[in-house]
Coordinates of C-alpha atoms in Angstrom, one line a residue:
X1 CA 50.3 119.3 78.4
X2 CA 49.4 116.1 75.9
X3 CA 49.8 116.2 72.1
X4 CA 45.7 116.8 72.2
X5 CA 46.6 120.0 74.1
X6 CA 49.1 121.8 71.3
X7 CA 46.6 120.1 68.4
X8 CA 43.9 122.3 69.9
X9 CA 45.8 125.2 70.2
X10 CA 44.5 126.6 65.8
X11 CA 44.5 130.4 67.0
X12 CA 46.0 132.9 69.6
X13 CA 42.6 133.3 70.9
X14 CA 43.1 129.3 72.2
X15 CA 47.0 129.8 73.3
X16 CA 45.5 133.1 75.5
X17 CA 42.9 130.9 77.3
X18 CA 45.6 128.7 78.7
X19 CA 47.3 128.8 82.3
X20 CA 50.5 130.8 82.2
X21 CA 51.6 127.6 84.1
X22 CA 51.1 125.7 81.0
X23 CA 53.1 127.8 78.3
X24 CA 56.0 125.7 79.2
X25 CA 54.9 121.7 79.0
X26 CA 53.7 123.7 75.4
X27 CA 56.8 125.2 74.9
X28 CA 58.8 121.9 75.0
X29 CA 55.9 119.9 73.4
X30 CA 56.5 122.8 70.3
X31 CA 60.1 122.4 70.0
X32 CA 59.7 118.7 69.4
X33 CA 57.1 119.0 67.3
X34 CA 59.6 121.2 65.3
X35 CA 62.0 119.6 64.8
X36 CA 60.8 116.0 63.6
X37 CA 58.9 118.1 61.4
X38 CA 61.7 120.6 59.8
X39 CA 63.6 117.0 59.7
X40 CA 61.2 115.4 57.6
X41 CA 61.1 118.9 54.6
X42 CA 64.0 120.5 55.7
X43 CA 64.0 124.0 56.1
X44 CA 65.5 126.6 58.9
X45 CA 65.8 124.8 62.2
X46 CA 68.6 126.5 64.7
X47 CA 66.5 130.0 64.4
X48 CA 62.9 128.4 65.0
X49 CA 63.9 125.7 67.9
X50 CA 65.1 129.6 69.4
X51 CA 62.3 131.4 69.1
X52 CA 59.8 129.1 70.8
X53 CA 59.0 130.7 73.7
X54 CA 58.9 134.1 72.6
X55 CA 56.7 133.6 70.5
X56 CA 54.2 132.2 72.7
X57 CA 54.6 134.8 75.0
X58 CA 54.6 137.5 72.2
X59 CA 50.7 135.8 71.3
X60 CA 49.9 135.1 74.7
X61 CA 50.6 139.1 75.4
X62 CA 49.5 140.2 72.0
X63 CA 45.7 140.8 70.8
X64 CA 46.6 138.9 67.7
X65 CA 46.5 139.5 64.9
X66 CA 44.6 142.8 65.5
X67 CA 47.5 143.7 66.9
X68 CA 50.6 143.9 64.4
X69 CA 54.2 141.6 64.8
X70 CA 56.8 141.6 61.9
X71 CA 59.3 138.9 61.9
X72 CA 62.2 140.3 60.5
X73 CA 63.6 138.4 58.0
X74 CA 61.2 135.6 59.2
X75 CA 63.2 132.4 58.9
X76 CA 62.3 132.1 62.4
X77 CA 58.3 131.9 62.4
X78 CA 58.0 128.7 62.4
X79 CA 56.4 128.8 66.0
X80 CA 54.6 131.1 64.7
X81 CA 52.4 129.6 61.7
X82 CA 52.4 126.9 64.5
X83 CA 50.4 129.2 66.7
X84 CA 48.1 130.8 63.6
X85 CA 46.7 128.1 62.1
X86 CA 49.2 126.3 60.1
X87 CA 50.8 123.2 62.3
X88 CA 49.6 120.8 60.1
X89 CA 50.1 122.6 57.0
X90 CA 53.7 122.7 58.0
X91 CA 54.6 118.9 56.4
X92 CA 53.9 120.7 53.5
X93 CA 56.8 123.5 54.0
X94 CA 58.9 125.1 50.7
X95 CA 57.0 122.3 48.6
X96 CA 55.5 123.6 45.5
X97 CA 52.2 124.5 46.6
X98 CA 52.9 124.3 50.5
X99 CA 53.7 126.9 52.7
X100 CA 56.0 129.0 53.0
X101 CA 59.2 129.2 54.9
X102 CA 58.5 132.9 55.5
X103 CA 55.9 135.2 56.1
X104 CA 53.6 136.3 53.8
X105 CA 50.4 138.3 53.9
X106 CA 48.6 136.1 51.1
X107 CA 48.8 132.9 53.1
X108 CA 47.8 134.3 56.7
X109 CA 45.9 137.4 58.6
X110 CA 49.3 137.1 61.5
X111 CA 51.2 137.7 58.4
X112 CA 51.1 141.7 58.9
X113 CA 53.9 141.6 57.1
X114 CA 56.3 139.6 54.3
X115 CA 59.7 139.4 54.8
X116 CA 62.4 137.3 54.3
X117 CA 66.0 140.0 53.5
X118 CA 66.7 141.2 57.1
X119 CA 66.2 144.5 58.3
X120 CA 63.0 145.9 57.0
X121 CA 60.5 145.0 60.3
X122 CA 61.4 148.4 62.2
X123 CA 60.6 150.2 59.6
X124 CA 57.8 148.5 58.5
X125 CA 56.3 148.5 62.6
X126 CA 56.7 151.9 61.9
X127 CA 54.7 152.5 58.8
X128 CA 52.2 150.5 60.5
X129 CA 52.2 152.2 63.7
X130 CA 52.0 155.2 61.9
X131 CA 48.8 154.5 59.9
X132 CA 46.9 153.4 63.3
X133 CA 47.5 156.3 65.2
X134 CA 46.5 158.3 61.6
X135 CA 43.5 156.2 61.2
X136 CA 42.8 156.7 65.6
X137 CA 42.9 152.3 66.1
X138 CA 44.7 151.7 69.2
X139 CA 46.9 148.8 68.1
X140 CA 50.4 147.4 69.1
X141 CA 53.0 147.0 66.1
X142 CA 56.1 144.5 67.7
X143 CA 59.3 144.1 65.1
X144 CA 60.9 141.0 66.1
X145 CA 64.8 141.6 65.2
X146 CA 67.9 139.3 65.2
X147 CA 70.8 140.9 66.5
X148 CA 72.5 140.0 63.0
X149 CA 69.8 142.1 61.1
X150 CA 70.2 145.1 63.7
X151 CA 74.2 144.9 61.6
X152 CA 72.2 146.9 58.2
X153 CA 72.1 150.1 57.9
X154 CA 68.6 150.2 57.1
X155 CA 67.3 149.4 61.1
X156 CA 69.1 152.3 61.9
X157 CA 67.9 154.2 60.0
X158 CA 64.0 153.2 61.0
X159 CA 65.1 153.6 64.9
X160 CA 65.9 157.2 64.8
X161 CA 63.1 157.9 62.7
X162 CA 60.8 155.8 65.4
X163 CA 62.4 158.2 68.0
X164 CA 60.9 161.0 67.0
X165 CA 57.4 160.3 66.0
X166 CA 55.2 161.0 68.2
X167 CA 52.3 159.0 69.7
X168 CA 52.7 155.9 68.9
X169 CA 52.8 151.6 69.6
X170 CA 55.8 150.4 68.5
X171 CA 58.0 148.2 70.5
X172 CA 61.5 146.8 68.7
X173 CA 62.4 143.0 69.8
X174 CA 66.0 142.7 69.7
X175 CA 66.4 138.8 69.7
X176 CA 70.5 138.5 70.7
X177 CA 71.3 134.8 70.2
X178 CA 75.3 135.5 69.1
X179 CA 76.0 135.1 72.8
X180 CA 79.1 136.9 72.0
X181 CA 78.0 139.5 74.3
X182 CA 77.5 136.6 77.2
X183 CA 74.8 139.6 79.5
X184 CA 73.7 138.4 83.1
X185 CA 70.4 136.8 82.4
X186 CA 69.8 135.7 85.6
X187 CA 67.2 136.4 88.7
X188 CA 68.5 139.5 89.6
X189 CA 68.0 140.9 85.8
X190 CA 64.8 139.1 85.9
X191 CA 63.6 141.8 88.4
X192 CA 65.6 144.8 86.9
X193 CA 63.9 143.9 83.7
X194 CA 60.0 143.7 85.3
X195 CA 61.7 147.4 87.5
X196 CA 62.3 148.8 84.2
X197 CA 59.3 148.0 82.4
X198 CA 56.8 148.4 85.2
X199 CA 54.6 151.1 86.1
X200 CA 55.8 152.4 88.9
X201 CA 59.2 153.1 88.1
X202 CA 57.7 154.2 84.5
X203 CA 55.5 156.3 86.6
X204 CA 58.6 157.6 88.9
X205 CA 60.6 158.7 85.9
X206 CA 57.9 160.8 84.5
X207 CA 56.7 162.4 86.7
X208 CA 60.4 163.0 88.3
X209 CA 60.9 165.1 84.9
X210 CA 57.4 167.0 85.5
X211 CA 59.5 168.4 87.7
X212 CA 62.5 169.0 87.4
X213 CA 61.8 170.9 83.6
X214 CA 61.7 174.0 84.9
X215 CA 65.5 173.2 86.2
X216 CA 67.6 172.6 82.4
X217 CA 70.9 171.8 84.2
X218 CA 69.2 169.2 87.2
X219 CA 66.9 167.8 84.7
X220 CA 70.1 166.7 82.4
X221 CA 71.8 165.6 85.6
X222 CA 68.9 163.1 86.7
X223 CA 68.0 161.7 83.0
X224 CA 72.2 161.4 82.1
X225 CA 72.4 159.7 85.6
X226 CA 69.5 157.1 84.6
X227 CA 71.4 156.5 81.3
X228 CA 74.3 155.6 82.8
X229 CA 72.7 153.3 85.6
X230 CA 71.2 151.5 83.3
X231 CA 74.0 151.3 81.4
X232 CA 75.6 149.4 84.0
X233 CA 73.4 146.3 83.9
X234 CA 72.3 147.4 79.8
X235 CA 73.8 148.1 76.8
X236 CA 70.7 150.8 77.2
X237 CA 72.8 154.0 76.0
X238 CA 72.4 154.0 72.7
X239 CA 69.2 152.4 72.2
X240 CA 67.8 155.4 74.8
X241 CA 69.6 157.7 72.5
X242 CA 68.1 157.4 69.4
X243 CA 64.2 157.4 71.7
X244 CA 64.1 154.4 72.6
X245 CA 62.6 153.4 76.7
X246 CA 65.8 150.2 76.7
X247 CA 64.7 147.2 78.3
X248 CA 67.0 144.5 78.9
X249 CA 68.6 142.2 78.2
X250 CA 66.3 139.0 79.4
X251 CA 66.3 135.1 79.2
X252 CA 64.2 134.5 76.1
X253 CA 63.6 131.0 76.9
X254 CA 62.6 132.0 80.5
X255 CA 58.6 132.5 79.5
X256 CA 58.5 134.1 83.4
X257 CA 60.2 136.4 82.4
X258 CA 59.0 137.2 79.7
X259 CA 55.1 137.2 79.9
X260 CA 55.1 139.9 82.3
X261 CA 57.4 142.0 80.7
X262 CA 55.8 141.6 77.6
X263 CA 52.4 142.7 79.6
X264 CA 54.1 145.9 81.7
X265 CA 55.7 147.5 78.2
X266 CA 52.5 146.5 76.1
X267 CA 51.2 148.9 79.2
X268 CA 54.2 151.9 77.6
X269 CA 53.6 154.9 75.0
X270 CA 56.3 156.0 73.0
X271 CA 59.1 153.7 70.9
X272 CA 60.1 150.8 73.3
X273 CA 63.0 148.4 73.2
X274 CA 63.1 145.2 74.9
X275 CA 66.2 143.0 74.6
X276 CA 66.0 139.4 74.6
X277 CA 68.5 136.1 75.1
X278 CA 67.7 133.3 72.9
X279 CA 69.9 130.4 71.9
X280 CA 69.8 128.9 68.3
X281 CA 69.0 125.3 68.2
X282 CA 67.3 125.2 72.0
X283 CA 66.7 121.6 73.3
X284 CA 68.3 120.1 70.3
X285 CA 71.2 119.5 72.3
X286 CA 73.4 118.9 68.3
X287 CA 71.7 122.9 66.9
X288 CA 72.7 123.5 70.1
X289 CA 76.4 122.8 69.7
X290 CA 76.3 124.0 65.8
X291 CA 73.9 125.9 65.2
X292 CA 75.1 126.9 61.4
X293 CA 75.4 123.4 60.0
X294 CA 71.2 122.8 61.5
X295 CA 70.5 126.6 60.0
X296 CA 69.2 125.5 56.7
X297 CA 69.3 121.4 56.9
X298 CA 68.1 119.3 53.8
X299 CA 65.1 115.8 55.3
X300 CA 67.5 114.2 58.4
X301 CA 67.0 111.8 60.6
X302 CA 66.6 114.1 64.0
X303 CA 68.7 110.8 66.6
X304 CA 71.1 109.8 64.1
X305 CA 71.3 114.0 63.1
X306 CA 73.0 114.8 60.0
X307 CA 74.7 112.5 58.7
X308 CA 78.4 113.5 56.4
X309 CA 78.0 110.5 53.0
X310 CA 80.9 108.7 52.5
X311 CA 80.6 109.5 48.5
X312 CA 82.1 112.1 47.1
X313 CA 79.5 114.6 45.7
X314 CA 79.7 116.9 43.1
X315 CA 80.8 120.6 43.8
X316 CA 78.7 123.0 43.7
X317 CA 79.1 126.3 42.2
X318 CA 79.9 127.6 45.3
X319 CA 82.1 126.0 46.1
X320 CA 84.1 126.6 42.9
X321 CA 83.7 129.7 43.4
X322 CA 85.2 129.4 46.8
X323 CA 88.1 127.1 45.1
X324 CA 89.0 129.5 42.5
X325 CA 89.3 132.2 45.0
X326 CA 91.8 130.7 47.8
X327 CA 93.7 129.8 44.2
X328 CA 94.0 133.4 42.9
X329 CA 94.4 135.1 46.0
X330 CA 97.7 132.7 46.0
X331 CA 99.2 134.2 43.1
X332 CA 97.4 138.2 43.4
X333 CA 98.3 139.4 46.9
X334 CA 95.9 142.4 46.3
X335 CA 93.5 140.2 46.1
X336 CA 90.2 141.1 48.8
X337 CA 87.4 139.4 49.9
X338 CA 84.1 140.7 50.6
X339 CA 80.7 139.3 51.9
X340 CA 77.8 140.6 53.8
X341 CA 77.1 137.9 56.9
X342 CA 77.6 135.3 54.2
X343 CA 80.7 133.6 55.0
X344 CA 79.3 130.0 54.7
X345 CA 76.5 130.7 51.9
X346 CA 78.9 132.5 49.5
X347 CA 82.1 129.5 50.1
X348 CA 84.3 132.2 51.7
X349 CA 85.6 129.6 54.8
X350 CA 87.9 128.4 53.5
X351 CA 89.1 132.0 52.2
X352 CA 89.0 133.5 55.9
X353 CA 91.0 130.5 57.2
X354 CA 94.2 130.9 54.7
X355 CA 93.8 134.6 54.6
X356 CA 92.7 136.4 57.8
X357 CA 93.8 139.7 56.6
X358 CA 92.1 139.7 53.3
X359 CA 88.5 138.2 54.2
X360 CA 86.4 141.2 55.0
X361 CA 82.5 140.6 56.5
X362 CA 80.9 143.3 56.6
X363 CA 77.7 141.9 58.1
X364 CA 74.2 142.6 56.8
X365 CA 75.3 145.1 55.1
X366 CA 74.8 145.4 51.2
X367 CA 74.7 149.2 50.0
X368 CA 78.3 149.3 52.4
X369 CA 79.5 146.4 50.9
X370 CA 79.5 147.4 47.5
X371 CA 81.1 151.1 48.0
X372 CA 83.3 149.7 51.1
X373 CA 84.7 147.2 47.6
X374 CA 85.3 150.5 45.7
X375 CA 86.7 152.4 48.1
X376 CA 89.8 149.4 47.9
X377 CA 89.5 149.2 44.4
X378 CA 90.4 153.9 44.3
X379 CA 93.7 152.4 46.3
X380 CA 94.4 149.7 43.9
X381 CA 93.5 146.3 44.8
X382 CA 91.4 143.9 43.6
X383 CA 87.7 143.5 45.8
X384 CA 86.3 140.3 45.2
X385 CA 82.6 141.0 46.3
X386 CA 80.7 137.4 47.0
X387 CA 76.8 138.5 47.3
X388 CA 73.8 137.1 46.2
X389 CA 72.2 137.9 43.6
X390 CA 69.6 138.7 44.7
X391 CA 71.1 140.4 48.0
X392 CA 73.0 142.9 45.3
X393 CA 69.7 144.4 44.6
X394 CA 69.9 146.3 47.9
X395 CA 73.0 148.3 46.6
X396 CA 72.1 149.0 42.6
X397 CA 72.8 152.5 43.2
X398 CA 75.6 152.1 45.3
X399 CA 76.6 149.5 42.3
X400 CA 75.5 152.6 40.0
X401 CA 77.6 155.3 41.2
X402 CA 80.7 154.7 43.5
X403 CA 81.6 151.6 41.1
X404 CA 80.6 152.3 37.5
X405 CA 80.8 155.4 37.6
X406 CA 83.7 155.8 38.6
X407 CA 84.6 152.4 35.7
X408 CA 86.3 150.8 39.3
X409 CA 88.0 147.3 39.3
X410 CA 85.5 145.8 41.2
X411 CA 84.6 141.7 40.8
X412 CA 81.1 140.8 41.9
X413 CA 80.5 137.3 42.5
X414 CA 76.6 136.6 42.0
X415 CA 75.5 133.5 43.7
X416 CA 72.5 131.8 43.6
X417 CA 71.8 133.7 40.0
X418 CA 68.2 131.9 38.6
X419 CA 65.6 129.8 40.4
X420 CA 65.9 128.8 44.0
X421 CA 64.1 126.5 44.8
X422 CA 62.8 126.6 48.2
X423 CA 63.1 129.8 49.7
X424 CA 61.3 131.0 46.6
X425 CA 60.7 134.0 45.3
X426 CA 61.9 136.4 47.4
X427 CA 65.7 134.9 46.9
X428 CA 65.3 134.2 43.7
X429 CA 67.8 135.6 41.2
X430 CA 65.7 136.3 38.4
X431 CA 66.3 140.0 37.6
X432 CA 70.4 140.5 37.5
X433 CA 70.9 140.2 33.5
X434 CA 68.2 142.7 33.2
X435 CA 69.7 144.9 36.2
X436 CA 73.2 144.8 35.0
X437 CA 73.7 145.2 31.5
X438 CA 72.0 148.5 31.3
X439 CA 75.0 150.5 33.3
X440 CA 77.5 151.7 31.3
X441 CA 81.1 150.0 32.0
X442 CA 79.9 146.5 33.5
X443 CA 81.1 143.1 32.3
X444 CA 78.1 140.2 32.6
X445 CA 79.2 137.1 32.4
X446 CA 77.5 133.8 32.4
X447 CA 79.1 130.6 32.3
X448 CA 77.0 127.5 31.3
X449 CA 79.2 125.0 33.7
X450 CA 81.7 124.6 36.1
X451 CA 84.3 124.6 34.0
X452 CA 83.1 127.8 32.0
X453 CA 82.5 129.5 36.1
X454 CA 86.8 129.3 36.4
X455 CA 87.4 130.2 33.0
X456 CA 85.5 133.0 33.5
X457 CA 85.6 134.1 37.1
X458 CA 88.7 134.4 35.9
X459 CA 88.4 136.7 32.9
X460 CA 86.0 138.8 34.8
X461 CA 88.9 139.3 37.6
X462 CA 91.7 140.3 35.2
X463 CA 89.4 142.8 33.7
X464 CA 90.3 146.3 34.7
X465 CA 87.2 147.4 35.8
X466 CA 83.9 146.4 37.2
X467 CA 82.8 143.3 36.5
X468 CA 80.2 140.3 37.1
X469 CA 79.8 136.8 36.7
X470 CA 76.6 135.0 37.8
X471 CA 75.9 131.2 38.6
X472 CA 73.1 128.9 40.6
X473 CA 72.6 127.6 43.3
X474 CA 73.7 124.1 43.3
X475 CA 76.0 121.5 41.3
X476 CA 75.6 122.3 37.7
X477 CA 76.0 119.0 34.5
X478 CA 79.0 117.7 36.5
X479 CA 81.8 119.5 34.3
X480 CA 85.8 119.2 36.0
X481 CA 86.2 122.8 37.0
X482 CA 90.3 122.2 36.9
X483 CA 93.0 124.1 39.1
X484 CA 93.9 126.2 35.8
X485 CA 93.5 130.3 36.1
X486 CA 93.0 130.6 32.4
X487 CA 90.5 133.6 31.1
X488 CA 88.7 133.5 27.9
X489 CA 88.6 136.8 24.9
X490 CA 86.3 139.3 26.6
X491 CA 82.6 138.6 25.2
X492 CA 83.3 136.4 22.5
X493 CA 80.9 132.8 22.4
X494 CA 81.4 129.5 21.4
X495 CA 79.9 127.4 18.8
X496 CA 79.2 124.6 20.6
X497 CA 77.0 121.9 18.1
X498 CA 76.6 123.4 13.9
X499 CA 73.3 122.4 13.0
X500 CA 70.4 123.8 10.4
X501 CA 68.0 125.9 10.9
X502 CA 67.5 127.0 14.2
X503 CA 70.8 128.6 16.4
X504 CA 69.6 127.9 19.8
X505 CA 72.0 130.6 22.1
X506 CA 72.4 130.0 25.2
X507 CA 73.5 132.4 28.4
X508 CA 74.1 129.9 31.1
X509 CA 73.5 127.1 32.8
X510 CA 70.3 125.6 30.5
X511 CA 73.3 124.6 28.4
X512 CA 73.1 121.0 29.1
X513 CA 69.1 121.4 28.3
X514 CA 69.4 122.9 25.3
X515 CA 72.0 120.6 24.1
X516 CA 69.5 117.7 24.1
X517 CA 66.8 119.5 22.2
X518 CA 69.6 120.5 19.8
X519 CA 70.8 117.4 19.1
X520 CA 68.0 115.4 18.5
X521 CA 66.8 118.7 16.1
X522 CA 70.2 119.1 14.4
X523 CA 69.5 122.9 15.3
X524 CA 73.1 124.9 16.7
X525 CA 74.2 125.2 19.8
X526 CA 75.7 128.2 21.3
X527 CA 77.0 128.8 24.6
X528 CA 77.2 133.0 24.6
X529 CA 79.2 133.0 27.7
X530 CA 79.0 137.3 27.4
X531 CA 75.4 139.1 28.1
X532 CA 77.8 142.2 28.1
X533 CA 80.0 142.7 25.8
X534 CA 78.0 140.6 23.6
X535 CA 79.3 138.7 20.2
X536 CA 77.1 141.1 18.1
X537 CA 79.5 139.3 15.1
X538 CA 78.1 135.7 16.1
X539 CA 75.0 136.9 16.0
X540 CA 75.1 138.4 12.9
X541 CA 76.8 134.8 11.6
X542 CA 74.1 133.0 13.5
X543 CA 71.0 135.2 11.7
X544 CA 72.3 134.9 8.5
X545 CA 72.4 131.1 8.5
X546 CA 69.9 130.5 10.7
X547 CA 65.8 130.5 10.0
X548 CA 65.4 130.7 13.7
X549 CA 67.2 132.5 17.0
X550 CA 66.1 131.4 20.2
X551 CA 67.7 132.8 22.9
X552 CA 67.3 130.5 27.2
X553 CA 68.2 132.6 30.1
X554 CA 66.9 131.3 33.8
X555 CA 66.6 135.0 34.0
X556 CA 63.6 137.6 33.1
X557 CA 62.5 137.9 29.8
X558 CA 61.7 141.7 30.3
X559 CA 65.5 143.1 29.9
X560 CA 67.4 140.3 29.6
X561 CA 70.1 138.3 27.6
X562 CA 67.3 137.8 24.7
X563 CA 66.5 141.5 24.4
X564 CA 69.7 142.5 23.8
X565 CA 70.2 140.0 21.0
X566 CA 67.0 141.3 19.2
X567 CA 68.6 145.4 20.4
X568 CA 71.7 144.1 18.1
X569 CA 69.4 142.8 15.1
X570 CA 67.5 146.0 15.1
X571 CA 70.7 147.8 15.3
X572 CA 72.1 145.7 12.1
X573 CA 68.8 146.3 10.4
X574 CA 68.2 142.0 10.7
X575 CA 64.7 141.6 10.1
X576 CA 65.2 137.7 11.8
X577 CA 62.7 135.8 14.3
X578 CA 63.9 135.5 17.7
X579 CA 62.5 133.3 20.2
X580 CA 63.4 134.5 23.6
X581 CA 62.8 131.7 26.0
X582 CA 63.8 133.0 29.8
X583 CA 61.9 133.4 33.2
X584 CA 58.3 135.1 33.0
X585 CA 57.2 138.7 34.1
X586 CA 55.6 136.7 37.3
X587 CA 57.0 135.8 40.7
X588 CA 57.7 132.1 40.8
X589 CA 57.0 130.8 43.8
X590 CA 58.9 127.9 45.9
X591 CA 59.5 124.5 45.6
X592 CA 61.6 121.8 44.0
X593 CA 64.1 123.6 41.6
X594 CA 63.7 121.1 38.8
X595 CA 59.6 121.2 38.9
X596 CA 59.9 125.3 38.9
X597 CA 62.4 125.4 36.3
X598 CA 59.8 122.7 34.3
X599 CA 56.7 124.6 34.6
X600 CA 58.3 127.7 32.8
X601 CA 59.7 125.7 30.1
X602 CA 62.5 126.1 31.0
X603 CA 63.4 121.8 30.8
X604 CA 64.4 120.1 28.2
X605 CA 60.6 118.6 27.2
X606 CA 59.5 122.3 27.5
X607 CA 62.1 123.9 25.5
X608 CA 62.1 121.4 22.9
X609 CA 57.8 122.1 22.3
X610 CA 58.3 125.8 22.5
X611 CA 60.8 125.8 19.2
X612 CA 58.8 123.1 17.5
X613 CA 55.8 125.3 18.2
X614 CA 57.5 128.5 16.9
X615 CA 58.5 126.7 13.7
X616 CA 55.2 125.3 12.7
X617 CA 53.8 129.0 12.7
X618 CA 57.3 130.0 10.6
X619 CA 56.6 127.5 7.9

């Protein structure tokens, strides 16, 4: 196989013209191409190196895009993109105007369903299977889900539904790369997988059931024997009880096992479940040794690998939260930290090491995480739930019903608030201000820099009810955070600069950009600190002494902090022009974070231009 061969495969149709013996060399070439490409752009690496053979086998066996493949989360879909006409576009991965790092329906007909949050694939594929059945369309539907995503209740809700849905073509593939199970994946297991997926076995089983259906006790004995016999060499029993025919586990890097097994399972009717074992970082020794480090790297030299810098970078907000959490835990033994499978991403590595008995990773189960925290709070402990803003959306009912309604003492540390850059609209935390401020009993704090983050984390932790602190991805303006555990007055803002005509009320980390504008035009600058409770007296003071109020937030304008300011003015019967600056009512695509902010007018130049234009209208 030469590079010219990979370059000639612009669609799965071309792939299916290859002899099976050519697939393994193609996999090696694709893996090398992936490594070289992602090292130049950044992106998810370990997971994609682990799904090369599985992707090839799926497109080789199934008639895509007529047959549907849904990639759960989708961060492992780069090989899929290469085989479906986007090989050259991989150089634009996650960049403004380039292809997404996740499957996206608008990007390709091969992307059957847009994914980026976990555990949605089985539900979506089941819906497609039902729709195809009802329309009389003969089509296969495949959901590829990782072992981490299988921890979410939604995956089992979908399987519970699928197991009793008649006449569907649905195949769930569990891509198991945890390796903690360490099941056998050798020649014997390959033989068993082929046997259990083959027509002879299934025909014999169906005939046996037909013969024994009139002798229920014997039929039940045979059914149990079959299930437990398979359970001796697999994890079949649970999935079989849910109504799926279980096959596996098989080696997900062995094309001689994958292709015939998929071909056999393609012929079977009803819900099917294939368990494959893969290895994150497969084929790249550095990623195999440390798949977490290479999960989502930036640009790096694939020969040297990711190098540790000798310079001391500015701490990220995530790191500041992690340090605060350890500091607070040292003085308050009631503190319990919870994460829904985001230990590294939320900055909890050090906390787990220091306080393992007070650390809880509940898996990809945001709904459970919120109610679990509520239960802890009921018993007088003080849970801190570290969660991305976009993922708290998945636990919204629990947030209202289980925490806020009972006014329980739960602190929510919302990471990745606002735009997140390369991950795009699926991961942006644009809506938390709007969806939190409408909930009774909830405190919503918006720190403007690193030091403010510590102050407001402490303030919200000390508040005896539900409270949230939102902070963005990455670094701030470079303000020293300190190590104190000080608090501020709840619901009170701070005037940072006294000026004339215009008062800029800033909610969050856009304070630095606004400060440049305020200094250039002698405007007043206010760090509001809280969206709820909001500083009503300060708003009235600014309205009385300025011609224009400007609200500034890295969040949705609709229902956001600017709306809260307007509500205060209306309640006080104050007629004062308010210019609300924030994120517009559109999904903002992936790209460089600073570029994205500039594109919606939230950099210094954009803020300045918009304010000056409004002043001309008011003149």
